[in-house]
Structure formats: C-alpha cells, structure tokens
Short mmCIF file of C-alpha atoms and ligand atoms in Angstrom, two decimals:
data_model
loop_
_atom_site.label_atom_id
_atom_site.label_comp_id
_atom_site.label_asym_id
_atom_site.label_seq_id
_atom_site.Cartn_x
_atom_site.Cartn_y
_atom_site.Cartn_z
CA UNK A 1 111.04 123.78 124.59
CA UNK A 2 114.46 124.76 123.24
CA UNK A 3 117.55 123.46 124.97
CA UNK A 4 120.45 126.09 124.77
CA UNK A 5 122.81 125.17 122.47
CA UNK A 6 126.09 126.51 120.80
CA UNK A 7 124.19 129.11 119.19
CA UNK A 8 123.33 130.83 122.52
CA UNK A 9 127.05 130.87 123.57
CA UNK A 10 127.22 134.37 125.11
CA UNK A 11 131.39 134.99 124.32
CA UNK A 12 130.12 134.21 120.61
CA UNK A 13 131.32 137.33 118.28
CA UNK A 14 130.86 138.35 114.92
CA UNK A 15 132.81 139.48 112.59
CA UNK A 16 130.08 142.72 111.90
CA UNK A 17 131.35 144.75 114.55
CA UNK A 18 128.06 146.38 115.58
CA UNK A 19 126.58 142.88 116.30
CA UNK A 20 129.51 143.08 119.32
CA UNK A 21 128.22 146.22 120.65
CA UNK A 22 127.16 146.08 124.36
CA UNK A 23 123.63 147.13 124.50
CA UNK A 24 122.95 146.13 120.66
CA UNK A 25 119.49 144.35 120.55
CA UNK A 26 121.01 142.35 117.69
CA UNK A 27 123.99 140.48 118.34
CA UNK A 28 124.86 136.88 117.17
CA UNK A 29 123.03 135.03 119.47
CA UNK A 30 119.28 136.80 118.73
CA UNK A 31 118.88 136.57 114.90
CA UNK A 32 115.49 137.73 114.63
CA UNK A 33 112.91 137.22 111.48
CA UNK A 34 111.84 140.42 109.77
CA UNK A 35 109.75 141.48 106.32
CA UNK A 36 111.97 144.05 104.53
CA UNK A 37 113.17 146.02 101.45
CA UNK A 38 115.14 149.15 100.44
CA UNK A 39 113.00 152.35 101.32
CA UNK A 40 111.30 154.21 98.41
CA UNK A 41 112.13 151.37 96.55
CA UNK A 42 110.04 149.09 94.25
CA UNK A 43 111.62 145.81 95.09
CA UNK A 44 110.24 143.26 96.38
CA UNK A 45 109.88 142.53 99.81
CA UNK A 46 111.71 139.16 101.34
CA UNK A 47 112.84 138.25 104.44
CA UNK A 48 116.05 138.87 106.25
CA UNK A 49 117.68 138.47 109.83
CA UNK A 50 118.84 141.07 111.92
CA UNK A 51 122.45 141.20 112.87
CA UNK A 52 123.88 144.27 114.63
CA UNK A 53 123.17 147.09 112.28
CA UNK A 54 122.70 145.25 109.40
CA UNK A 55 120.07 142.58 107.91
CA UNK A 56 121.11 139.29 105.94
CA UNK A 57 118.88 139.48 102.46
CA UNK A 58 117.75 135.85 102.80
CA UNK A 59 116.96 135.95 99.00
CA UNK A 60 120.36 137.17 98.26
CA UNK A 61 121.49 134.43 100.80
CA UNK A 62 119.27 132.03 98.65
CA UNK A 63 121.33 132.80 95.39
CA UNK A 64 124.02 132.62 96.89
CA UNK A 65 123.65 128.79 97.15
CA UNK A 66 125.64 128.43 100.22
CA UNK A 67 123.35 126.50 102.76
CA UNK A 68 122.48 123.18 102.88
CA UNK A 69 119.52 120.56 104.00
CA UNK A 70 117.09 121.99 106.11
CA UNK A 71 118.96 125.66 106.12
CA UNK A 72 118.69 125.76 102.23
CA UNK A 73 115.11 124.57 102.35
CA UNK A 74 114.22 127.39 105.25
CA UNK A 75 116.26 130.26 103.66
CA UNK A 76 114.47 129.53 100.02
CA UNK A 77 110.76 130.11 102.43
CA UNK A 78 112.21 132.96 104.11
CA UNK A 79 112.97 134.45 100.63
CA UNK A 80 109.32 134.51 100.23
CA UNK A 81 107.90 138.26 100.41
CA UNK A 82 105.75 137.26 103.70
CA UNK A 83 107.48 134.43 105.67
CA UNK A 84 104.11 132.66 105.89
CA UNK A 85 106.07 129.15 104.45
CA UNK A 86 109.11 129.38 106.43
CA UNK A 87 106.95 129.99 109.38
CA UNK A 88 105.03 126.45 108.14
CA UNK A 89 107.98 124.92 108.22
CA UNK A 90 108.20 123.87 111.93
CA UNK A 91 111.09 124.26 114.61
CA UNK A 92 113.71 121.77 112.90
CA UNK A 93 114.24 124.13 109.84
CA UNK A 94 113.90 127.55 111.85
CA UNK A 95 116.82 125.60 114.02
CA UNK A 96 118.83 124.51 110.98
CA UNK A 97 119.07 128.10 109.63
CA UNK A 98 119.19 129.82 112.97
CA UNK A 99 122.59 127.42 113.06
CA UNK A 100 123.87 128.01 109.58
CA UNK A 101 123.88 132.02 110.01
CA UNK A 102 125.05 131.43 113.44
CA UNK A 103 128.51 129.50 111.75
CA UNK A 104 128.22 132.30 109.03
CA UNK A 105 128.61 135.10 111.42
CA UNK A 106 130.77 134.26 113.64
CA UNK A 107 134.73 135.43 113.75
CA UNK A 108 136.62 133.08 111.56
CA UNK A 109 134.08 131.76 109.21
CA UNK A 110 134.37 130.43 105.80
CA UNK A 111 131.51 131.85 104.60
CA UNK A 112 132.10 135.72 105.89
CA UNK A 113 132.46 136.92 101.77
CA UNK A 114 129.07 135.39 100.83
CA UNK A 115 127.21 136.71 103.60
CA UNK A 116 128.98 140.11 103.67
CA UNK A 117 127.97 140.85 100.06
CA UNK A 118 124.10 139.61 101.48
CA UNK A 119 124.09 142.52 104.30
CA UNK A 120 121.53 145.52 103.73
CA UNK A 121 122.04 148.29 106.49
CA UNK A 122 118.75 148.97 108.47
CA UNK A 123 119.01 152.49 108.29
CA UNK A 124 118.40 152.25 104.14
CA UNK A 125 115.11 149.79 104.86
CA UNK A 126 111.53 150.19 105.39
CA UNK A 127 109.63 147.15 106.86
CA UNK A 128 106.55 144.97 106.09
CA UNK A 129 104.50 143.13 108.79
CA UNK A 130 105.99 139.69 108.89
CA UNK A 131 103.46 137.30 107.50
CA UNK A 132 99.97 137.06 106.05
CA UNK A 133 98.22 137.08 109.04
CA UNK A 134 94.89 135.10 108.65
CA UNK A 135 93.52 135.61 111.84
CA UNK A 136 94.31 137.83 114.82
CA UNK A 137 93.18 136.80 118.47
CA UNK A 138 93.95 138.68 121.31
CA UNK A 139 94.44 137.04 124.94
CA UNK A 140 94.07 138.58 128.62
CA UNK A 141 96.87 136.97 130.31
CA UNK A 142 97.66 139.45 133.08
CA UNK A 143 96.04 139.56 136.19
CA UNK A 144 97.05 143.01 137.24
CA UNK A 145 95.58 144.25 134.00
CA UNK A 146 92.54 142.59 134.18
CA UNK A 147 91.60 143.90 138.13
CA UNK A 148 92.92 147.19 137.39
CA UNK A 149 90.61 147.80 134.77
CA UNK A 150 87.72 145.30 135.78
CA UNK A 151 87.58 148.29 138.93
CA UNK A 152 87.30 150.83 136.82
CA UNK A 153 84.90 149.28 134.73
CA UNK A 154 82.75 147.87 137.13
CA UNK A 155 83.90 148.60 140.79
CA UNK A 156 81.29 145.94 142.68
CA UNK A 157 82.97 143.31 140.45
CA UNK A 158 86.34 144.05 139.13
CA UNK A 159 87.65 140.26 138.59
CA UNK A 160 85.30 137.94 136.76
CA UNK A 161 84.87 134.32 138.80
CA UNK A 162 86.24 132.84 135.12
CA UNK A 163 89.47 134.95 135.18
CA UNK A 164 91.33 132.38 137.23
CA UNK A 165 90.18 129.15 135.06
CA UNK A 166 90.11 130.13 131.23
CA UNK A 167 92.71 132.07 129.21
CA UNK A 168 90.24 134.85 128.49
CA UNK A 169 90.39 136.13 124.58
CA UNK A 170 88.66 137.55 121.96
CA UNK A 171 89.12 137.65 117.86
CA UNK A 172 90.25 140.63 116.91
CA UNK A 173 91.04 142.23 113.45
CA UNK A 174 94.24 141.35 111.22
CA UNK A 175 93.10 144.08 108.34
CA UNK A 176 94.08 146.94 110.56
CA UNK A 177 97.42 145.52 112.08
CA UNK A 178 100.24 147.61 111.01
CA UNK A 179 103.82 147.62 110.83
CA UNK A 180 105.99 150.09 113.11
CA UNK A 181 106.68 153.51 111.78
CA UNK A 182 103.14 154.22 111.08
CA UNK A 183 100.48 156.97 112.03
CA UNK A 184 97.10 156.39 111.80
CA UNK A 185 93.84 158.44 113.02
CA UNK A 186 91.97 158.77 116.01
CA UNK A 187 88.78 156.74 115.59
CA UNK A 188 85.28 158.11 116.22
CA UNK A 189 82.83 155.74 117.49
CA UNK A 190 79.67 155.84 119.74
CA UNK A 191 80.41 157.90 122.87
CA UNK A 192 78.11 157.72 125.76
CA UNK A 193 79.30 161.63 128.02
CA UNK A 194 78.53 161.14 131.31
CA UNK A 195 75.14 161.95 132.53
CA UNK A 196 74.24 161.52 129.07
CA UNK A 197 70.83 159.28 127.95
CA UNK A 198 71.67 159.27 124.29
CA UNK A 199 75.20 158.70 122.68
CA UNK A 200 76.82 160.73 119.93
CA UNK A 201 78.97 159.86 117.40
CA UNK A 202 82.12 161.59 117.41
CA UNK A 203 86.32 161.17 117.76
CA UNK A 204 87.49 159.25 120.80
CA UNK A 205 88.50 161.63 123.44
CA UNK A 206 89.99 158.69 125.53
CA UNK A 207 92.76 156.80 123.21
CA UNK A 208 94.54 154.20 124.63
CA UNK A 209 97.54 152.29 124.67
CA UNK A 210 97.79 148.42 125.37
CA UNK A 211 101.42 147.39 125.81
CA UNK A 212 101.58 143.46 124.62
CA UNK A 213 103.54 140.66 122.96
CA UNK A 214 102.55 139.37 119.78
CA UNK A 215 102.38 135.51 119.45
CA UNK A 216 103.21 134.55 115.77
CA UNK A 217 102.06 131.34 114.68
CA UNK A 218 104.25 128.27 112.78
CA UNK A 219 103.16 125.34 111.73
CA UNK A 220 98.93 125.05 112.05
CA UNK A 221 96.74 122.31 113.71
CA UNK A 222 94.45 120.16 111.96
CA UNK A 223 90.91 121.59 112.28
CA UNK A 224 89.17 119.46 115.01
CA UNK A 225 92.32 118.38 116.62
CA UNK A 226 93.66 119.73 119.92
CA UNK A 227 97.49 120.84 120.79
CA UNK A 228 98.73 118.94 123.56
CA UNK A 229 100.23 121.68 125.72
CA UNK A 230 103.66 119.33 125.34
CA UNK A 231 103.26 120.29 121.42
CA UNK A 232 102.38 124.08 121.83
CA UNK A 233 105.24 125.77 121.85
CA UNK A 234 106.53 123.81 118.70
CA UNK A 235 103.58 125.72 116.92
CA UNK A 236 105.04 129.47 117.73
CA UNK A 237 107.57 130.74 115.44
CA UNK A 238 108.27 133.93 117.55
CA UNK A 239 107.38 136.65 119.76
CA UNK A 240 107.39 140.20 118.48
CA UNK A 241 106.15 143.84 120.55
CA UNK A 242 102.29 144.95 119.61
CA UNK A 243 100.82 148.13 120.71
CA UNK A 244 96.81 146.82 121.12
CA UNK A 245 95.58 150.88 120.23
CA UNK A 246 92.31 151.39 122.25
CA UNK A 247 89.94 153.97 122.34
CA UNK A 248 88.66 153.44 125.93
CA UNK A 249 85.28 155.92 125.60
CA UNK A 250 84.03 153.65 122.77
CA UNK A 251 84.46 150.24 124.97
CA UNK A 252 83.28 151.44 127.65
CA UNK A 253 79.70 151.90 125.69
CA UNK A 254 80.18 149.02 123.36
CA UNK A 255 81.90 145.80 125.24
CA UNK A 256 78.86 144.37 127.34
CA UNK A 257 77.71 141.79 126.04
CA UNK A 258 80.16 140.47 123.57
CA UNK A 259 83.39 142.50 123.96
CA UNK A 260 85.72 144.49 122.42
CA UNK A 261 84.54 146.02 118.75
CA UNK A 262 84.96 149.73 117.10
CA UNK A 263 87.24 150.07 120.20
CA UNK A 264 90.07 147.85 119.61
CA UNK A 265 89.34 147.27 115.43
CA UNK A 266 90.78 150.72 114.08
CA UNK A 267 94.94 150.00 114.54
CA UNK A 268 97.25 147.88 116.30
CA UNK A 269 100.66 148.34 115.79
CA UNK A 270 103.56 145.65 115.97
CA UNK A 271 107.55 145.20 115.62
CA UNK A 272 109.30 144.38 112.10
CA UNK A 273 111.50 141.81 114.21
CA UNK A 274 110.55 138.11 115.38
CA UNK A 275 112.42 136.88 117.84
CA UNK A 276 112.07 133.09 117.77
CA UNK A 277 111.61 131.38 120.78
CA UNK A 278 115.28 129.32 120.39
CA UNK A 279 116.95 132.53 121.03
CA UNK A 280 114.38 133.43 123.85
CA UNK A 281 115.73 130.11 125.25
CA UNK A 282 118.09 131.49 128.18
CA UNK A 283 115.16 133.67 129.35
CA UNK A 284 113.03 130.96 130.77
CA UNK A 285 111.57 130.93 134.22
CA UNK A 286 109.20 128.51 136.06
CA UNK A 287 105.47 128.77 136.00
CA UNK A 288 103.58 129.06 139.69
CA UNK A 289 100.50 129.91 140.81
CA UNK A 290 99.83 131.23 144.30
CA UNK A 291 98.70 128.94 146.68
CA UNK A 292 94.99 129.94 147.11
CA UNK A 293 94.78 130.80 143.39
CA UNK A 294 93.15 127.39 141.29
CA UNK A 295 95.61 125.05 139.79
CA UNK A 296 95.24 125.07 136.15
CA UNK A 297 93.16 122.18 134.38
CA UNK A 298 95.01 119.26 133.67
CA UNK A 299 95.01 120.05 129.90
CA UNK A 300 96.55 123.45 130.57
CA UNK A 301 99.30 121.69 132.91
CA UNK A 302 102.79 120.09 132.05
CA UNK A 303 105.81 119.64 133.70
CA UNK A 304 107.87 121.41 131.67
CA UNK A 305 105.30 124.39 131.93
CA UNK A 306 105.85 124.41 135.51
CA UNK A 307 109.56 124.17 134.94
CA UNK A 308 110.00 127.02 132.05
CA UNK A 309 106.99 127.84 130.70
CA UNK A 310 107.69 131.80 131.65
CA UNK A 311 109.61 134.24 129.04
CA UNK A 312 111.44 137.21 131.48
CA UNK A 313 111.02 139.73 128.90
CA UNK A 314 111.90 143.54 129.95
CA UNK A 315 109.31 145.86 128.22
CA UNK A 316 109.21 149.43 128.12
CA UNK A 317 106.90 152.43 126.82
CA UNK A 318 107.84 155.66 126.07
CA UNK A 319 105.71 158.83 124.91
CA UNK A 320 107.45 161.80 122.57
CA UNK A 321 104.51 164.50 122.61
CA UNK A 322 104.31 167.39 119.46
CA UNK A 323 106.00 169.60 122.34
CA UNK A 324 109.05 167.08 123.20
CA UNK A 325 109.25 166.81 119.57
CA UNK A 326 109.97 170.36 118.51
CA UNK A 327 112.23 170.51 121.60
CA UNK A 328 113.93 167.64 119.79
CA UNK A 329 113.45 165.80 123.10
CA UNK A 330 113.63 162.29 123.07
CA UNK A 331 111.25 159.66 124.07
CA UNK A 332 110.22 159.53 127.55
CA UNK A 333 109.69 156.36 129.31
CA UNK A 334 106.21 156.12 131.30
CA UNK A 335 105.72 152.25 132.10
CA UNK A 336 108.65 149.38 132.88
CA UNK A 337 107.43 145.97 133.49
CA UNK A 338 107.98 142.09 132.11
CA UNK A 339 106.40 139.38 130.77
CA UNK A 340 106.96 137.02 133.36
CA UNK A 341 103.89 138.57 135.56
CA UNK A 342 101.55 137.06 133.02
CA UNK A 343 98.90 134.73 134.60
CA UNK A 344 98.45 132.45 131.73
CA UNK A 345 101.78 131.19 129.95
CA UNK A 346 102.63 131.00 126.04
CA UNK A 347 101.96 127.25 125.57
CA UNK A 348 98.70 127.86 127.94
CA UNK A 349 97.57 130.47 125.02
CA UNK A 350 98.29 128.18 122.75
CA UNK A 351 96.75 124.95 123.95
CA UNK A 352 93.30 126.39 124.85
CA UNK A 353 93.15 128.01 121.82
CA UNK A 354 92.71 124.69 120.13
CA UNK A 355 91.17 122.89 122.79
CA UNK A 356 87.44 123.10 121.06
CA UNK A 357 89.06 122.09 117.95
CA UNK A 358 89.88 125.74 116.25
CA UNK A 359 92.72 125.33 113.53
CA UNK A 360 95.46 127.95 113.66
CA UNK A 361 97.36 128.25 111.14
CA UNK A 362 100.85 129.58 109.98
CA UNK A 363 100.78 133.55 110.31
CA UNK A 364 98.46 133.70 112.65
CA UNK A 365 99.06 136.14 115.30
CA UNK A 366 98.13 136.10 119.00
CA UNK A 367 97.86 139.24 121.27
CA UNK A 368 99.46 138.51 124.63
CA UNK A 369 97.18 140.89 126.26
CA UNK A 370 98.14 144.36 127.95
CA UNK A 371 100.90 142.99 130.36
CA UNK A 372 100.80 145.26 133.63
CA UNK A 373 102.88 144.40 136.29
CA UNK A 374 102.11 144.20 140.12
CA UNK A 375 102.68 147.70 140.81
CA UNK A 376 101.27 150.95 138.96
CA UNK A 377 103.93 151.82 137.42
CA UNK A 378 104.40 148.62 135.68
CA UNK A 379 101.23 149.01 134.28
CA UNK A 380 101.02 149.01 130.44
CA UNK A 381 98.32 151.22 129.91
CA UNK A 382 97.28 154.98 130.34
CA UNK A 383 93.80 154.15 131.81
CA UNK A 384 95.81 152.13 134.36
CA UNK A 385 98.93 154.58 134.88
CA UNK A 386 96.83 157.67 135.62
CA UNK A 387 93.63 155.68 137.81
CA UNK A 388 91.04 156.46 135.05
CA UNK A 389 92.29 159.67 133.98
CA UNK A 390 92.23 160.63 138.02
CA UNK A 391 95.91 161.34 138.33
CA UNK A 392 97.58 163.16 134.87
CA UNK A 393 101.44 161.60 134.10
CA UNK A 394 103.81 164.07 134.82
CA UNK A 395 105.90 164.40 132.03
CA UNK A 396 109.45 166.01 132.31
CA UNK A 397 108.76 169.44 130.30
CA UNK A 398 106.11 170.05 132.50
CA UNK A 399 103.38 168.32 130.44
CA UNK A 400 100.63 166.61 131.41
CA UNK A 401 98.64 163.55 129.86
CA UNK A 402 95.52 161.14 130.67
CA UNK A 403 95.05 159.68 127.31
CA UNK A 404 96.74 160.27 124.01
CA UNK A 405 96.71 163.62 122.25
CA UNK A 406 97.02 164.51 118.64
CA UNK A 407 100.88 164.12 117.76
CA UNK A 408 101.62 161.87 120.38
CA UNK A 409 103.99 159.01 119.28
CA UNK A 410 104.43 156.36 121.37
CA UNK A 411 107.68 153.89 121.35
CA UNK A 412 107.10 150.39 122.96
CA UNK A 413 110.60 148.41 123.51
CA UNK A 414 111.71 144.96 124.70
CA UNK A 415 114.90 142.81 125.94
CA UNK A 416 116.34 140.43 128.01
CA UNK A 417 119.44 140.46 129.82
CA UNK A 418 120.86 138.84 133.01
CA UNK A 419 124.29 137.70 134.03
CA UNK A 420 125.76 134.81 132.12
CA UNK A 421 123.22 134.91 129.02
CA UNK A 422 123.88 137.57 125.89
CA UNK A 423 121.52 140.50 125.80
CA UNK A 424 119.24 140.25 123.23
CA UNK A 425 116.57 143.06 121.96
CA UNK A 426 113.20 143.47 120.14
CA UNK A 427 113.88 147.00 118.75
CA UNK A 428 110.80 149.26 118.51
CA UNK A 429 107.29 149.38 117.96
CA UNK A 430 106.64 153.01 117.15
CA UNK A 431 103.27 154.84 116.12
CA UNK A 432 102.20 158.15 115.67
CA UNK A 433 98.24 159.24 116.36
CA UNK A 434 97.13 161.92 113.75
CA UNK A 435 93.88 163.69 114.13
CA UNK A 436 90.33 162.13 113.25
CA UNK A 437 89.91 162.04 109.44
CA1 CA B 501 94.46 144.10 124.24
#
C-alpha cells in the first residue's frame, strides 16, 4: 500500500504546459508506463512515461546519464523494448524513478534541458503492449456482472453458491492480446440457432464487449510459495483498461463444463498506458462486504484491505458505428460505472491466485473481469445493457444495436478525480471489429 507522498501533491506543475491542462489524463502527478516508438518507423521500441502531451524516451533519459541509485537502475530496465525487467524490479525502484521524473518535471528544475531534449510528442508514436506477457488470467470480480449474466445464462440458477467464497477465474490467452488502435475480425466458432439439434460453424452473430481492468504483474512468486495478501499489492506494477472481446453465441454452446474457449481466445484489447498503483494512491477506498454476504477467508482478509483495498476508478465505453463515422460523429458513450463495485479486491486477485502455489511472474497480466455496476446502465457489457439482446441501445442518430456490427469501434476510457486529489487518466483503449476473414 502506497502512502501519498510529495509526488501526489495536487498544486504540483510542470513546466510542459499541457501536463497543467485541466482535464489532461497526464499531468505530473500520474506518470504512467507505456511501450512506444515513432510511427512508421523502424526503431526500436523502449519505454517512456506519459506527461501531458508528450512521452519521456526513457532510453534517451538513460543516455542522458542524469539519474541516480535506484532511478538510474529502473530507467536503464525501462529502456528495455518490453518493460518486463523494470516491472521485476519491485516497488522501491518504480518509486525511485516515479520521484526522479517527478523533480525533473516540475517548474523550476535543474534538470528541465535534459529531459526536454528526451520528450517525443504522442501524436508522432505508435504503441506496443507493455510487456512480454507470459500468461494471461482473467478474474470475475463483479457481482452485478456475474448475476446479470448467470440469469441469462441459466435463469433457475443465476449466482453460483461459490461466487461469494472464491475469486472466480479462468486462464485465458496472451497470444491474441493486442495493443489499442487495432482491428481485428469477427470470429466464427460453433453456433448452436435456437431450436436447432445440430450446430454450424459460422461468424459470431453475437460479439461482445467486456469492459475490465488489466492487472499487470511486477516482481513474481516463487513457485510453491503463497503471497500473503499483506505482500500482494507489492507484486502489481500497474493497472491499465482491457476490452475482454466476446463472442457471446459461441460461449453460450461451448462454456459448460470447463469455461470460456473459442469465445473469449480470438482478441482482447488493452491500453498503451500503466498507471502504477503509487499514483492510484489518492483513489483508495475501504473494502466491505454486506452484512448477510460471507466474510472473506482469513487468507483473503487484512486490515489494510478493509481499510483501502478499493481503487475508485471512473470507466467509460463509448461506440462510433460506420454511420457515426462518415457523419464524422464522435464516440458515443453507452456504459459509466467504477471499479470500486468490484466484489473481490486487487490484493484478493492477487493472493488467491497463488494460494495453491501458482508462480506469477513479471508481465503477467490479470483480467479484472467485466466490471458492471449496480444499475443497468453501469453495466459493462452489451449482453447486459440491452437484457440479452431484448431491448436494442438507442443510439443518438437514430441507430440501433444489440451486439457489435461490422465497423463498429468501440473506445473504453478511465480516470479518477475528486476534490483535493489531481485528476489523473488512463487514455483509451480503442478497437475496431472488421468482418470475418
Ligand atoms: Ca472477461
């Protein structure tokens, strides 16, 4: 758990005026972790840090010989063209450079020339995904989510008896995650129609969204050797926005017994930018359960979960359709919810991941799950948002959509904000679904 600290001052400014912009998911006190390099180019890619509308080059910042101790160390892995080793590193050297670049920044500071001639404007950059990623697991964490579509999938039994006792996950597929900007094509998969006795194989006529947090993971465990939930969130380097792409005809056929396959394995979809979970630090909220609900095992219990293990992060999708997008409309926003309605916290994730002994290690990204709010329209998918395809969205050109159509691009967004604490942003997560190959 990160204290705040002088790097979360919110009348901090920087000398790059954009990073001072109200509204700007980047200012001074974020300093997210991205994968990046000149677009069209053949460079390599390395890592860099977003501030305002610009990025710090950590390799250039590497040359440039300027940090010190744990910074240099951290800025030499996060020069690295996947940031795999910096994320190995562990919380003290994310800290120490989070720091440094903080000092860098700011009005006033020696170092303004160096870092100036390190800046690469985002609008000249295309982006990797961040790290490696060894293995990809994807959680269940909300509630909402998991009745709402536990009725639809089997109405006599919508919420397992398990739900309320075990973080609920599956492994998913790292090949296929992508980095924002992409397009990618509707799968085609086994399709049982309805009133059908033998399924067909053809293109998914019911793809999904799944609006979630990716979990990326630091420093690893040893195989056979739990994480005390007091130790798990030392483990996470950051949080980042994922787009779990599901093609909801396919699952429907294929998930009993063992889960999720050909209808979750085709795509997902996440942000360039990591936001560490120092600068998610003023966003903390307690952890409760409701009063007939179970407590939580003992190993999946802490103090300092009750007190802060929540994240109150503001999340958003928006849909452009083919139509809005020769009308040069923009996007249009169809879901708002946050993070802190998740049943099962971070650290939680975390912890029983490694409970049986499995090793995680650095790179490794966890799926927080679709993360629906109370209410329907907080609900952060379209299988949710339109009952099963019972009730079309109503979109504002007079439009109407159940589940993705050819075209569609869909934008998923995060922040946090609130009085007293600087706003702080996850930019986009954007995707495009082209036709079936
Ligand atoms: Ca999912």
């Amino acid at each position: 758990m990160h204290l705040l600290n002088e790097t979360h001052d919110p009348a901090l400014r920087s000398w790059l005026a954009s990073a001072n912009q109200p509204g700007s998911d980047f200012p001074i006190q974020n300093l997210p972790f991205a994968v990046f390099r000149r677009r069209d180019s053949v460079e390599a890619f390395r890592g860099g840090v977003a501030i305002g509308d610009q990025i710090v080059d950590l390799a250039a910042l590497a040359g440039a010989g300027i940090l010190v101790a744990e910074a240099e160390l951290a800025v030499h892995a996060g020069a690295q063209s996947r940031l795999n080793a910096l994320m190995a590193l562990g919380p003290r050297y994310w800290s120490a450079l989070r720091r440094a670049l903080s000092h860098g920044l700011r009005v006033g500071a020696a170092e303004q020339a160096q870092l100036q001639s390190c800046l690469v404007a985002q609008a000249e950059v295309e982006y990797a995904v961040a790290a490696q990623i060894g293995d990809y697991t994807d959680f269940y964490t909300s509630v909402h989510h998991a009745s709402n579509i536990g009725k639809l999938f089997r109405p006599d039994n919508p919420l397992l008896p398990n739900y309320k006792w075990v973080p609920i996950g599956y492994h998913g597929r790292a090949s296929s995650i992508g980095i924002s900007g992409e397009s990618f094509h509707r799968p085609q998969g086994q399709i049982l129609a309805a009133g059908a006795s033998v399924p067909s194989l053809e293109p998914s006529k019911r793809l999904d969204i799944e609006l979630e947090l990716g979990v990326f993971i630091g420093p690893g465990n040893a195989k056979g050797r739990a994480i005390p939930i007091a130790d798990a969130e030392s483990h996470v380097f950051g949080l980042c926005l994922l787009n779990d792409w599901s093609a909801r005809d396919l699952q429907a056929w294929e998930y009993q017994p063992l889960g999720p396959f050909l209808a979750k394995n085709f795509a997902t979809t996440i942000s360039p930018w990591v936001v560490t979970l120092e600068a998610l630090a003023p966003y903390r909220l307690p952890f409760s359960r409701p009063a007939e609900d179970p407590q939580p095992l003992p190993y999946l219990d802490s103090d300092a979960n009750r007190q802060h293990g929540v994240f109150d992060i503001q999340l958003e999708v928006a849909l452009q359709t083919p139509q809005m997008r020769a009308a040069q409309a923009g996007f249009t926003p169809i879901c708002k919810t946050s993070y802190r309605h998740a049943y099962w916290t971070l650290a939680q994730m975390v912890t029983h991941h490694a409970v049986n002994g499995c090793n995680l290690q650095p790179g490794d990204l966890l799926g927080t799950g679709t993360l629906s709010g109370p209410t329907l329209d907080q609900a952060g998918a379209l299988i949710e948002l339109t009952a099963g395809g019972k009730n079309p969205l109503q979109l504002p050109n007079g439009e109407q959509r159940v589940f993705l159509a050819d075209g569609d691009a869909v934008a998923l967004r995060g922040w946090c904000e609130k009085p007293g604490a600087a706003r702080l942003g996850f930019g986009e997560c954007l995707a495009t679904v082209l036709p079936a190959a």
